[in-house]
Coordinates of C-alpha atoms (C1' of nucleotides) in Angstrom, one line a residue:
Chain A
X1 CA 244.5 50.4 80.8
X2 CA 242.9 47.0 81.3
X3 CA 240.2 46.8 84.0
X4 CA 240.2 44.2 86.9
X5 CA 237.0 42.4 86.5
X6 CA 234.8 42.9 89.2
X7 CA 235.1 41.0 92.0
X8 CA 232.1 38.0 92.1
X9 CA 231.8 38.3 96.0
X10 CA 232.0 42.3 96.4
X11 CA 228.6 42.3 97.9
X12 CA 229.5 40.0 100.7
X13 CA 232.5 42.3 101.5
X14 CA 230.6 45.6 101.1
X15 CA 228.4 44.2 103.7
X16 CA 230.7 42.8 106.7
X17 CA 232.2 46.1 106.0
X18 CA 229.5 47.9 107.7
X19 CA 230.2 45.5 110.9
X20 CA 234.2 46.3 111.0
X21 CA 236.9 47.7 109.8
X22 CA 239.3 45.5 107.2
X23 CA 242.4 45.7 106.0
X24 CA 244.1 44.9 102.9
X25 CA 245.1 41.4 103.3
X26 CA 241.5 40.7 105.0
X27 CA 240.0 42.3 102.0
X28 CA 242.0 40.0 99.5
X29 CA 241.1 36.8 101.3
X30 CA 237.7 37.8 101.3
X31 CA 237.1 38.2 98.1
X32 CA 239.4 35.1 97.2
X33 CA 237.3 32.8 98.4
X34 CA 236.3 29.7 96.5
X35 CA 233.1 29.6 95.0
X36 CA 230.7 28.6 92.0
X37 CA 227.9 30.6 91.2
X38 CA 224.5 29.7 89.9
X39 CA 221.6 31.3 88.3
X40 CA 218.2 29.7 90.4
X41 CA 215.0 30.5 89.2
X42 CA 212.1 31.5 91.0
X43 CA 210.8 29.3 93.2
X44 CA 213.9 27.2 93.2
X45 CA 215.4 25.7 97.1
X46 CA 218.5 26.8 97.8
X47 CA 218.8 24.3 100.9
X48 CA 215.8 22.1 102.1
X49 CA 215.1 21.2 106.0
X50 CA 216.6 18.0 107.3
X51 CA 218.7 18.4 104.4
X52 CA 222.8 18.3 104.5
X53 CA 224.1 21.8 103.7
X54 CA 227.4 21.9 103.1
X55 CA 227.9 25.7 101.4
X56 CA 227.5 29.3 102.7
X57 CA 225.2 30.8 99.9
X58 CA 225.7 34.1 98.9
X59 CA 222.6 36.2 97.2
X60 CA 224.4 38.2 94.3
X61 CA 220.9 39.1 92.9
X62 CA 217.1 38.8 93.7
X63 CA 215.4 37.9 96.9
X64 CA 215.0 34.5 99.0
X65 CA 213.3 34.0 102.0
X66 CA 213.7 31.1 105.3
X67 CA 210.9 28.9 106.0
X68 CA 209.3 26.4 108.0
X69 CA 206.2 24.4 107.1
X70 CA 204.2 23.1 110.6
X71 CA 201.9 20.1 110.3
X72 CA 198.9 20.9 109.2
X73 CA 200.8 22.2 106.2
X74 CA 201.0 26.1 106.7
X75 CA 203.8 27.8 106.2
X76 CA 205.9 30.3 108.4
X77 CA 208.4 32.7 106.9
X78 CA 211.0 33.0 109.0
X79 CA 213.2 35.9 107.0
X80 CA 213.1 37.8 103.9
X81 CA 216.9 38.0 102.7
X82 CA 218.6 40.4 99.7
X83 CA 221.9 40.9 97.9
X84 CA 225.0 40.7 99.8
X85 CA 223.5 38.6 102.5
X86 CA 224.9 35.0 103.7
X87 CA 221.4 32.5 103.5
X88 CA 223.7 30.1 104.8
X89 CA 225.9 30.4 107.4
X90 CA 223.3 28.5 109.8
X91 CA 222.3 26.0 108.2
X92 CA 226.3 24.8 106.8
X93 CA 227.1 25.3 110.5
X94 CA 225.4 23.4 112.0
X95 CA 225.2 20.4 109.5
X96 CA 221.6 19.7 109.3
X97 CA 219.4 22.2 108.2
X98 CA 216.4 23.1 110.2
X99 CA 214.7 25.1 107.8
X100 CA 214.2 25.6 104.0
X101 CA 216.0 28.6 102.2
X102 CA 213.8 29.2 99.0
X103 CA 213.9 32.1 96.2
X104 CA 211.3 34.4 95.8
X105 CA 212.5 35.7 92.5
X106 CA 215.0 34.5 90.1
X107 CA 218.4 35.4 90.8
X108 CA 222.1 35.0 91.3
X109 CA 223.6 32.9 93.8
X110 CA 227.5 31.9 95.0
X111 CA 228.3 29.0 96.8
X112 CA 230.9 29.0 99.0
X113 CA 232.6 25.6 100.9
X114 CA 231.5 25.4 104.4
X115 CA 235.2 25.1 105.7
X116 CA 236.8 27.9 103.6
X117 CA 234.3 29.9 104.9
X118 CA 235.3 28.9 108.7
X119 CA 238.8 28.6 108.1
X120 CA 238.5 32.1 106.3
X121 CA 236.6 33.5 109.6
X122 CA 240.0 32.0 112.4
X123 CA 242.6 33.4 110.2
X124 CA 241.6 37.0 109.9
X125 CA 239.6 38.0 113.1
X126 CA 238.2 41.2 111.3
X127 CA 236.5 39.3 109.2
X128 CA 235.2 36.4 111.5
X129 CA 233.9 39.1 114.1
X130 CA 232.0 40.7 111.2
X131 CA 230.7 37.4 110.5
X132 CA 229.2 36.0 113.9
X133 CA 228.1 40.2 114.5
X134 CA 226.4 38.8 110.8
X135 CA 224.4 36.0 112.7
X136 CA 224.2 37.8 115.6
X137 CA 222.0 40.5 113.8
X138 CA 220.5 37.9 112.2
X139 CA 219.2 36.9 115.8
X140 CA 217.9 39.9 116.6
X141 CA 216.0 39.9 113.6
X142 CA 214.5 36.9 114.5
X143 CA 213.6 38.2 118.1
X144 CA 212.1 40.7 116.9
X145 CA 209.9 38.7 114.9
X146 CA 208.6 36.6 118.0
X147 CA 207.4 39.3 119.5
X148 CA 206.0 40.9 115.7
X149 CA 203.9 37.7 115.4
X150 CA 203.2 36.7 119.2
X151 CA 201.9 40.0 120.6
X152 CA 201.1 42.8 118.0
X153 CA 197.5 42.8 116.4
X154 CA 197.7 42.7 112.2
X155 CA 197.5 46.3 111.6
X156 CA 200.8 46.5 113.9
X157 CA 202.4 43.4 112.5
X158 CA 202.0 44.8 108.7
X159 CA 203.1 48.3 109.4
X160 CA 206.3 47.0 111.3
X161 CA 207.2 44.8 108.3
X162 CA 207.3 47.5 106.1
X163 CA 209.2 49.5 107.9
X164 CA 211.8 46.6 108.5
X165 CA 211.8 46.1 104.7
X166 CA 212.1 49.8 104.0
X167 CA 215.0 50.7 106.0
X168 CA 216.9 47.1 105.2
X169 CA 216.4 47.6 101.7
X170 CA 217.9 51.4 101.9
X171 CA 220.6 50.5 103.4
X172 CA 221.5 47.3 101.2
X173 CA 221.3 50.2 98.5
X174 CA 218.0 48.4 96.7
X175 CA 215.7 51.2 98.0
X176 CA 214.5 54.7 97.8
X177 CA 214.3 56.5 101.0
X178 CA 210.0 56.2 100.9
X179 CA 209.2 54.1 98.1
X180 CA 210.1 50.9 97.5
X181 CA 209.4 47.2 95.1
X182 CA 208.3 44.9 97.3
X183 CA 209.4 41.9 95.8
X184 CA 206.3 39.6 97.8
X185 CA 203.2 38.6 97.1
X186 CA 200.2 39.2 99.8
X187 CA 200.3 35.5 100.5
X188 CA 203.9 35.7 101.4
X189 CA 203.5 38.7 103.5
X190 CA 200.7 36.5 105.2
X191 CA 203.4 33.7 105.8
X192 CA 205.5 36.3 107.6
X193 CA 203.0 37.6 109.5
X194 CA 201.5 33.9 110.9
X195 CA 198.3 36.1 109.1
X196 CA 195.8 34.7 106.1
X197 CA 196.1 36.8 102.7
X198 CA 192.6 37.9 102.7
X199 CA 193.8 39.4 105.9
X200 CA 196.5 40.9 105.0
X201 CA 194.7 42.3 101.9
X202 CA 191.9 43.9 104.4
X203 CA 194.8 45.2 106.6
X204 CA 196.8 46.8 103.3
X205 CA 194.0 48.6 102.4
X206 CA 193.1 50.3 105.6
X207 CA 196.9 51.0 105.7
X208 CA 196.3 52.5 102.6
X209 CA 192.9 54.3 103.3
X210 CA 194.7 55.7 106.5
X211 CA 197.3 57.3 104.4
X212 CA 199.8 56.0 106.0
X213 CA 201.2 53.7 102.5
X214 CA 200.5 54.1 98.7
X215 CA 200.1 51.7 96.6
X216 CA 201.0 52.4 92.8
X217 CA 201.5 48.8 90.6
X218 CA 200.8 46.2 93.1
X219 CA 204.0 45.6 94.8
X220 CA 205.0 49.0 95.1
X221 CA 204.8 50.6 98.1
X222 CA 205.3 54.5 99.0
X223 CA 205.6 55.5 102.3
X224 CA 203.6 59.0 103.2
X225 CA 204.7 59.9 106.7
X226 CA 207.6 57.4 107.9
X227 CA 207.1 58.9 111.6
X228 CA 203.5 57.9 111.1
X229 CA 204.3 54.6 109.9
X230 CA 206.8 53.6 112.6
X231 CA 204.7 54.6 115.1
X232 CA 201.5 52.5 113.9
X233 CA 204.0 49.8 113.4
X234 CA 205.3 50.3 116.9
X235 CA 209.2 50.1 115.2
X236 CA 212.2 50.9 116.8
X237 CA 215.0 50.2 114.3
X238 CA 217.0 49.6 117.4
X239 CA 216.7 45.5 116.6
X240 CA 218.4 45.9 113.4
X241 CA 221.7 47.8 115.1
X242 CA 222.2 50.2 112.1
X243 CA 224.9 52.9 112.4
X244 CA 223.2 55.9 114.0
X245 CA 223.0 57.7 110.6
X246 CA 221.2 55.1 109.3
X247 CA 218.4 54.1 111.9
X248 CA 216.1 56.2 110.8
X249 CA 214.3 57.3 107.8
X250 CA 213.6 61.4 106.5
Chain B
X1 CA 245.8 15.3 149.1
X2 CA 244.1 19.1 149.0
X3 CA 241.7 19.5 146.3
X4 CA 241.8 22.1 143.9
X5 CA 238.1 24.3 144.2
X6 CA 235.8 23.6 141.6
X7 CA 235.7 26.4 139.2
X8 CA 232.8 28.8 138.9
X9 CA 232.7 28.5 134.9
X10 CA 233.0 24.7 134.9
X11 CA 229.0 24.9 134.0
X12 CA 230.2 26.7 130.6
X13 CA 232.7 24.6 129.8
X14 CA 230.5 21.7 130.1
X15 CA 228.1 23.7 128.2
X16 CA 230.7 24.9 125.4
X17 CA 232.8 21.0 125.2
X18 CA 228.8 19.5 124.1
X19 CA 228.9 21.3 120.7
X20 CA 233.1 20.6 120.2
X21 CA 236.1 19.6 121.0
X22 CA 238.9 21.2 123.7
X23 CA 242.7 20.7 124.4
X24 CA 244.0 21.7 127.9
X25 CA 244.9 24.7 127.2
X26 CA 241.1 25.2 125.6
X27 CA 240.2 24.4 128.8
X28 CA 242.3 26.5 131.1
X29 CA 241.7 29.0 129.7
X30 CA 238.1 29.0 129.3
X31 CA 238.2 28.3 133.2
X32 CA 240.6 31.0 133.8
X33 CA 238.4 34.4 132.3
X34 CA 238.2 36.8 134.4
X35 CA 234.9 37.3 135.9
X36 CA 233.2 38.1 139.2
X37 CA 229.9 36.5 140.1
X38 CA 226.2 38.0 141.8
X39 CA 223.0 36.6 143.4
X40 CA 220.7 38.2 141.5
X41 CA 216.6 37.8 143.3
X42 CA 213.7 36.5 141.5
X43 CA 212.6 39.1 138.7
X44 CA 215.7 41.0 139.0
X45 CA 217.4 42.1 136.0
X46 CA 220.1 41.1 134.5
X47 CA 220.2 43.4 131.7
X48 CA 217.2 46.0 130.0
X49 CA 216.7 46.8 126.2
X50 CA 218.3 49.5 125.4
X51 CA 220.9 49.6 127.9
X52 CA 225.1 49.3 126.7
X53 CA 226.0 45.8 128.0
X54 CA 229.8 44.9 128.1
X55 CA 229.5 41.9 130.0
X56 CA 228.8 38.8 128.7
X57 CA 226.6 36.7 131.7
X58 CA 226.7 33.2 132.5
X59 CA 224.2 31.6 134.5
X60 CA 225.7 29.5 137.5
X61 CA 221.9 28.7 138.3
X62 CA 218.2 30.1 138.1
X63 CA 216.3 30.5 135.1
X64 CA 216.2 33.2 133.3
X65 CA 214.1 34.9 130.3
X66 CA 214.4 37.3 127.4
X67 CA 211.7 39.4 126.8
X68 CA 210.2 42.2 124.7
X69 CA 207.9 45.0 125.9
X70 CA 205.4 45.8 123.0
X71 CA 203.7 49.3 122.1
X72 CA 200.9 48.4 124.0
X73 CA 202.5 46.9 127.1
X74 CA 201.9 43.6 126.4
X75 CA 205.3 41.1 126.7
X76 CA 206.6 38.9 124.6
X77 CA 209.4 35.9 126.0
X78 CA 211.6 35.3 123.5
X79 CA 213.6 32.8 125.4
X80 CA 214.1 30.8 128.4
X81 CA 217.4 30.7 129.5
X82 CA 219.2 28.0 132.4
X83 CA 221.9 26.6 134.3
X84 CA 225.5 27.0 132.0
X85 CA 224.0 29.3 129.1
X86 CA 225.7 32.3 128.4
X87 CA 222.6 34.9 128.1
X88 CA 224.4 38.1 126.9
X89 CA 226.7 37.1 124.2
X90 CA 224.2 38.5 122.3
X91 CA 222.9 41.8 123.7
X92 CA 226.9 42.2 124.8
X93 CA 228.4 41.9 121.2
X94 CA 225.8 43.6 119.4
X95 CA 226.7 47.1 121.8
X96 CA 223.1 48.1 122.9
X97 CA 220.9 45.5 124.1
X98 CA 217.9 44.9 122.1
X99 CA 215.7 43.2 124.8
X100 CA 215.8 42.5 128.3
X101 CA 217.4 39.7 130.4
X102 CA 215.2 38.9 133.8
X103 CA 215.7 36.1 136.6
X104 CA 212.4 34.4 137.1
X105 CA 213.9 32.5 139.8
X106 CA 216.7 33.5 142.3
X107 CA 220.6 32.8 140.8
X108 CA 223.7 32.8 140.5
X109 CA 224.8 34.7 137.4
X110 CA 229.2 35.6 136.5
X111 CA 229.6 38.3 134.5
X112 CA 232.3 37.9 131.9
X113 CA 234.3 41.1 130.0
X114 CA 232.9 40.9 127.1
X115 CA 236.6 41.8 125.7
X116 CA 237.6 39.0 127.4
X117 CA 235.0 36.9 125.7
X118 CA 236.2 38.1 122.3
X119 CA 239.5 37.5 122.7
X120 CA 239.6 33.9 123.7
X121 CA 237.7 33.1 121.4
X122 CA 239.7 33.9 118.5
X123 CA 243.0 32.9 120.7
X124 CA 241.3 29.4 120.7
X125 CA 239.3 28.7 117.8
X126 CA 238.2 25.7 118.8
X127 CA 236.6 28.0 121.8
X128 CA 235.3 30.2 119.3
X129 CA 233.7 28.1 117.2
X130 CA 231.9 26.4 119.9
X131 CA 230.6 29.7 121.0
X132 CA 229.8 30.4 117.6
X133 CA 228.1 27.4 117.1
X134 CA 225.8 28.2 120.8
X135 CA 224.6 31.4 119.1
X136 CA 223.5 29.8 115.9
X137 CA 221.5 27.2 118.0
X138 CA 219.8 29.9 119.8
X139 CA 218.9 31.5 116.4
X140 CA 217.6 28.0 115.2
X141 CA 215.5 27.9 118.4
X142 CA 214.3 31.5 117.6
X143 CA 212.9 29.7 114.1
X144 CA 210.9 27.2 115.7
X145 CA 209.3 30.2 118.2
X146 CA 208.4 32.5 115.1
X147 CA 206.7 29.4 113.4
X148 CA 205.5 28.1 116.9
X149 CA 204.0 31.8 117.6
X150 CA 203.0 32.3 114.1
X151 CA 201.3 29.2 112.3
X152 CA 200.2 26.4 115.5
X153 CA 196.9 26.8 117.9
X154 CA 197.2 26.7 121.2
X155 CA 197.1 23.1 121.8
X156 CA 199.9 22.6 119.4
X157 CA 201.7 25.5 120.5
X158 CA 202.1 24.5 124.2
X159 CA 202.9 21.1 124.0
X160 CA 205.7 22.0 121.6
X161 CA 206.9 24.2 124.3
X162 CA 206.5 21.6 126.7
X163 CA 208.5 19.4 124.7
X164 CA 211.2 21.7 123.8
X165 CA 211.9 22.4 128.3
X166 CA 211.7 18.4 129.2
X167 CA 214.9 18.3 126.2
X168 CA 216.5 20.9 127.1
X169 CA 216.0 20.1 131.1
X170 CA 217.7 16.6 130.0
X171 CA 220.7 17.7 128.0
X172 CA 221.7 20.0 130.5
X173 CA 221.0 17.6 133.1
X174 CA 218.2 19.4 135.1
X175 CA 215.6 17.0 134.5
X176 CA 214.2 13.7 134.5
X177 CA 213.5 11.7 131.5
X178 CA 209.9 12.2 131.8
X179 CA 209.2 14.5 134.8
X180 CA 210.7 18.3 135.1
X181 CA 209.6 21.3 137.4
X182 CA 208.5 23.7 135.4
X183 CA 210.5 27.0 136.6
X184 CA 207.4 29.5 135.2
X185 CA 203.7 30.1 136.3
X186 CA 201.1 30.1 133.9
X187 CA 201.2 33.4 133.0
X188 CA 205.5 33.6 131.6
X189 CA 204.0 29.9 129.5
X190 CA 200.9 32.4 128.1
X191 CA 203.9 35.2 127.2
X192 CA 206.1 32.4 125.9
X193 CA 203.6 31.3 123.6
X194 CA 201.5 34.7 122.7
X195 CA 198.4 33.4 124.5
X196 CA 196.5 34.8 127.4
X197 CA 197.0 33.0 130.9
X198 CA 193.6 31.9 130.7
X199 CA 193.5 30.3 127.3
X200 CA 196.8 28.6 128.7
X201 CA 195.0 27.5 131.8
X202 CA 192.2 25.9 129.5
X203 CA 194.4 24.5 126.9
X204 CA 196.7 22.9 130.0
X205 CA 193.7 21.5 131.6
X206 CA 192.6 19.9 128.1
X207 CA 196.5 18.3 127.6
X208 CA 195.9 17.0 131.2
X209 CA 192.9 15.4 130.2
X210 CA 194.4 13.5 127.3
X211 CA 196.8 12.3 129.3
X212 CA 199.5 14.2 127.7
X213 CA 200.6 15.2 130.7
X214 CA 200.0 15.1 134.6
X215 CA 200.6 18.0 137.1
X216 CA 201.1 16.6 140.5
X217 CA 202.2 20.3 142.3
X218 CA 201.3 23.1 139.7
X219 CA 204.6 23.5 138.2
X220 CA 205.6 19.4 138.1
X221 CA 204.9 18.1 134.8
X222 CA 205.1 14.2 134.1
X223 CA 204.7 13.0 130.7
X224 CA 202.8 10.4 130.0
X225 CA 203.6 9.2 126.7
X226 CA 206.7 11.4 125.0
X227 CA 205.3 10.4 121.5
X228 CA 202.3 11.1 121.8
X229 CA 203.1 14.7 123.4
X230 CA 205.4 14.9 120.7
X231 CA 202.9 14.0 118.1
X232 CA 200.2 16.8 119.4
X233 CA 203.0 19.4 119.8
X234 CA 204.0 19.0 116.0
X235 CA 207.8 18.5 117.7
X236 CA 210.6 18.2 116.3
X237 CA 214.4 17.8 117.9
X238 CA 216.0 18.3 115.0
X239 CA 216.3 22.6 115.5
X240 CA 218.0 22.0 118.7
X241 CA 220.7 20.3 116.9
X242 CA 221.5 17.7 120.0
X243 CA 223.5 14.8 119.7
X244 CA 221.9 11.9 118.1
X245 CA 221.8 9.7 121.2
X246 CA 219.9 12.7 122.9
X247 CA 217.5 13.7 120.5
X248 CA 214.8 11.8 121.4
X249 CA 213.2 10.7 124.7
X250 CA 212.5 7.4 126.1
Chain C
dC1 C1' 193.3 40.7 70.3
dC2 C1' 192.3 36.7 73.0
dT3 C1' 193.5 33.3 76.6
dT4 C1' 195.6 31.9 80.6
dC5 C1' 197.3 32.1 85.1
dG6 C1' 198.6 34.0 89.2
dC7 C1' 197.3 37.7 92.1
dT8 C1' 194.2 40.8 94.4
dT9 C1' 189.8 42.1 96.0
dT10 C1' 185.2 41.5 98.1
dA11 C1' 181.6 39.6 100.8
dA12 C1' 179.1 36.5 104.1
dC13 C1' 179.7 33.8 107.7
dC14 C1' 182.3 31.5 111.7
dT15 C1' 185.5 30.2 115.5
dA16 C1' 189.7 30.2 118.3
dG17 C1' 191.1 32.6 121.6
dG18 C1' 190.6 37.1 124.2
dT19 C1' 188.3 39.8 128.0
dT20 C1' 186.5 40.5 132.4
dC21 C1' 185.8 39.4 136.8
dG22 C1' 185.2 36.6 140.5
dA23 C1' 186.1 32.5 143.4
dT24 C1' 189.4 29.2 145.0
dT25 C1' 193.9 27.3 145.9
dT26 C1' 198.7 27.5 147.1
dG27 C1' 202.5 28.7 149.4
dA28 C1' 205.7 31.8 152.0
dC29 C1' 206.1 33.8 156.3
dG30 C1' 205.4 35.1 161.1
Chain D
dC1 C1' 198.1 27.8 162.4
dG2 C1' 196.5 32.2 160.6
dT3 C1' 197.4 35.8 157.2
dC4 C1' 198.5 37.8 152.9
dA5 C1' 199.9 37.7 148.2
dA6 C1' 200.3 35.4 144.2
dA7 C1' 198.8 31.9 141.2
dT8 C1' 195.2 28.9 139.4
dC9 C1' 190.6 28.1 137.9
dG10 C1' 186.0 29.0 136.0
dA11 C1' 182.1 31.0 133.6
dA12 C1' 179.8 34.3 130.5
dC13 C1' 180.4 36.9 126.9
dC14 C1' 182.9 39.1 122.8
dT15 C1' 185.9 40.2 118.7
dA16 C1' 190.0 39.9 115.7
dG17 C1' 191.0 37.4 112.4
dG18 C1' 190.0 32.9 109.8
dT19 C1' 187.3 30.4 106.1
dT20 C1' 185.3 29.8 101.8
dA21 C1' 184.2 31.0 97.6
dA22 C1' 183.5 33.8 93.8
dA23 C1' 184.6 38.0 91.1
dG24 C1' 188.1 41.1 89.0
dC25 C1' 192.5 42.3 86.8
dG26 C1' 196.9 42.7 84.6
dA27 C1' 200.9 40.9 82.4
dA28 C1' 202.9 37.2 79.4
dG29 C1' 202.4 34.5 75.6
dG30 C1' 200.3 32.9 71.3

DNA sequence: CCTTCGCTTTAACCTAGGTTCGATTTGACG
DNA sequence: CGTCAAATCGAACCTAGGTTAAAGCGAAGG
């Protein structure tokens, strides 16, 4: 009884499964697709802006996040993104990157040719619809950012983030239903939030002091009262267009 | 010599054929979806958060916005939308919209099947692709609003904006080089940018008085020098992803 | 056990942009 | 050409969040 080794690019198909339904042959080609993978470190680029991508990246481990650095030098996080999730579909798409793709913590990644992944996408329509729904989520995300950063005050913006990360991370199976590692530093949850650390340090702690979070070791984070939560963080999980099982926590 | 009646979705085509390109058939039957078309007033909507859409909406002519409603009532544009843009792709694909579609000037909209939608575009991948490609440049231009929002002043963050509509205006030829009516009172610019519509008054008054810009009616804008605007609005073409010829002005 | 280094925390002070509320201008319509 | 509503403009005052800088603190490595 010899065991097929486990498919490299599982993750990727465990998540366009939750967009659509596959079939075999899909399934095959899917997991066929060429590909090296590569171990970066933290810190390491994945793609940098202006750059040439040429690859969809696939994260098989740890966490990377999209950003933009405006003139003065600040920087914006545009995305937090985890296992199973393409950093690079956009970028390979549409030739020249517009942003940096960047690790957060050491991990895994698969690189996968550009036009393999297109041709991939016109030959089986299952798996191409699942793909643009991908970007099209991906979209949303980004919307809902906009509005996160443009019109809530910090207390909002914070709470809303870790609700977005709590639910994402439960359903990409890395989480606990109420507790969770977040794999950032207060700075970088600064950069998401177009807020300063020392900010976002005040803001945790009256999170904290409200009951709404614990904090254990410094990254974790334990949610008391999820309604509570969502409702200080004025979060509707409707932006994230999770199956109605799953768009809500407890 | 009778001659054949323009067709209502020529302004997608054009639209579509700038990111790739089309055989006859492509184009036929891009032309040929089935669709029926509306005058929709100023403010009406074209679609709400929350609601199913199943149609995918093409505007024929008018400006349109996307927009959020945060906890407290503020609003959030995410997006302005014109003349051969298709502005429900995303809400229409995705099932239930996650924000709202409004005019903010009287148009012409054609609403699309959103079935119908799907299926040409995997029929003609070339079509597909294309429309692919549209969404993906919407998301890029999402990017540069989260970093606009987030990490620029007010200064910065309204002549990038400025910048971003006298492009825009050009490619899809609904503006001069240098001069453009600006389809949105001060108030939609203050939502675009998550300022107040006084700040944006100030901060327009202080562009005019560098001679960035000149306002002959209140909506005209004339730029004086496009590098220099440029320059102050921390702008770069490259997330639009235009043509190389086009990316720059004057 | 000590050092280093990257984070987190705290405190004092400051400013960009918000708030409020009029006054003026513009423009559509009769 | 007068009226009404919507938009722009202006001034006085205020606050959420930024800035700077200096302690703490904990995990990794010697």
């Amino acid at each position: 009884m010899s065991s097929a080794p486990e498919p490299t690019l599982r993750p990727l198909l465990r998540r366009l499964s939750y967009w659509g339904k596959f079939d075999a042959a899909d399934e095959q080609a899917l997991l066929n697709l060429p590909h090296r993978t590569k171990n970066i470190e933290r810190h390491g680029y994945i793609v940098r802006e202006r750059e040439r991508a040429i690859h969809s990246c696939l994260i098989l481990s740890g966490f990377a996040i999209r950003h933009k650095i405006v003139v003065d030098g600040a920087r914006q996080i545009l995305a937090v993104q985890m296992k199973g999730e393409m950093v690079d579909l956009q970028n390979s798409f549409l030739g020249v990157a517009d942003h940096s793709v960047q690790m957060i913590t050491e991990g895994e990644i698969a690189f996968i040719p550009r036009d393999e992944v297109r041709k991939l996408a016109f030959a089986h329509p299952n798996i191409g619809m699942a793909m643009w729904f991908d970007t099209l989520v991906d979209a949303s995300i980004f919307r809902e950012w906009i509005a996160n950063v443009g019109r809530r005050n910090a207390h909002t913006r914070l709470a809303h983030l870790l609700c977005e990360f709590a639910l994402r991370l439960k359903v990409a199976g890395l989480g606990e239903e109420t507790e969770y590692e977040l794999p950032m530093s207060q700075e970088q949850l600064a950069d998401c939030t177009g807020l300063t650390s020392v900010h976002v340090n005040r803001t945790l702690k009256a999170l904290e002091a409200e009951g709404l979070i614990q904090r254990r070791s410094s990254r974790s984070v334990t949610i008391g009262d999820w309604k509570k939560l969502a409702r200080a963080g004025d979060f509707d999980s409707n932006y994230l267009h999770l199956h109605e099982d799953e768009a809500a926590l407890a």
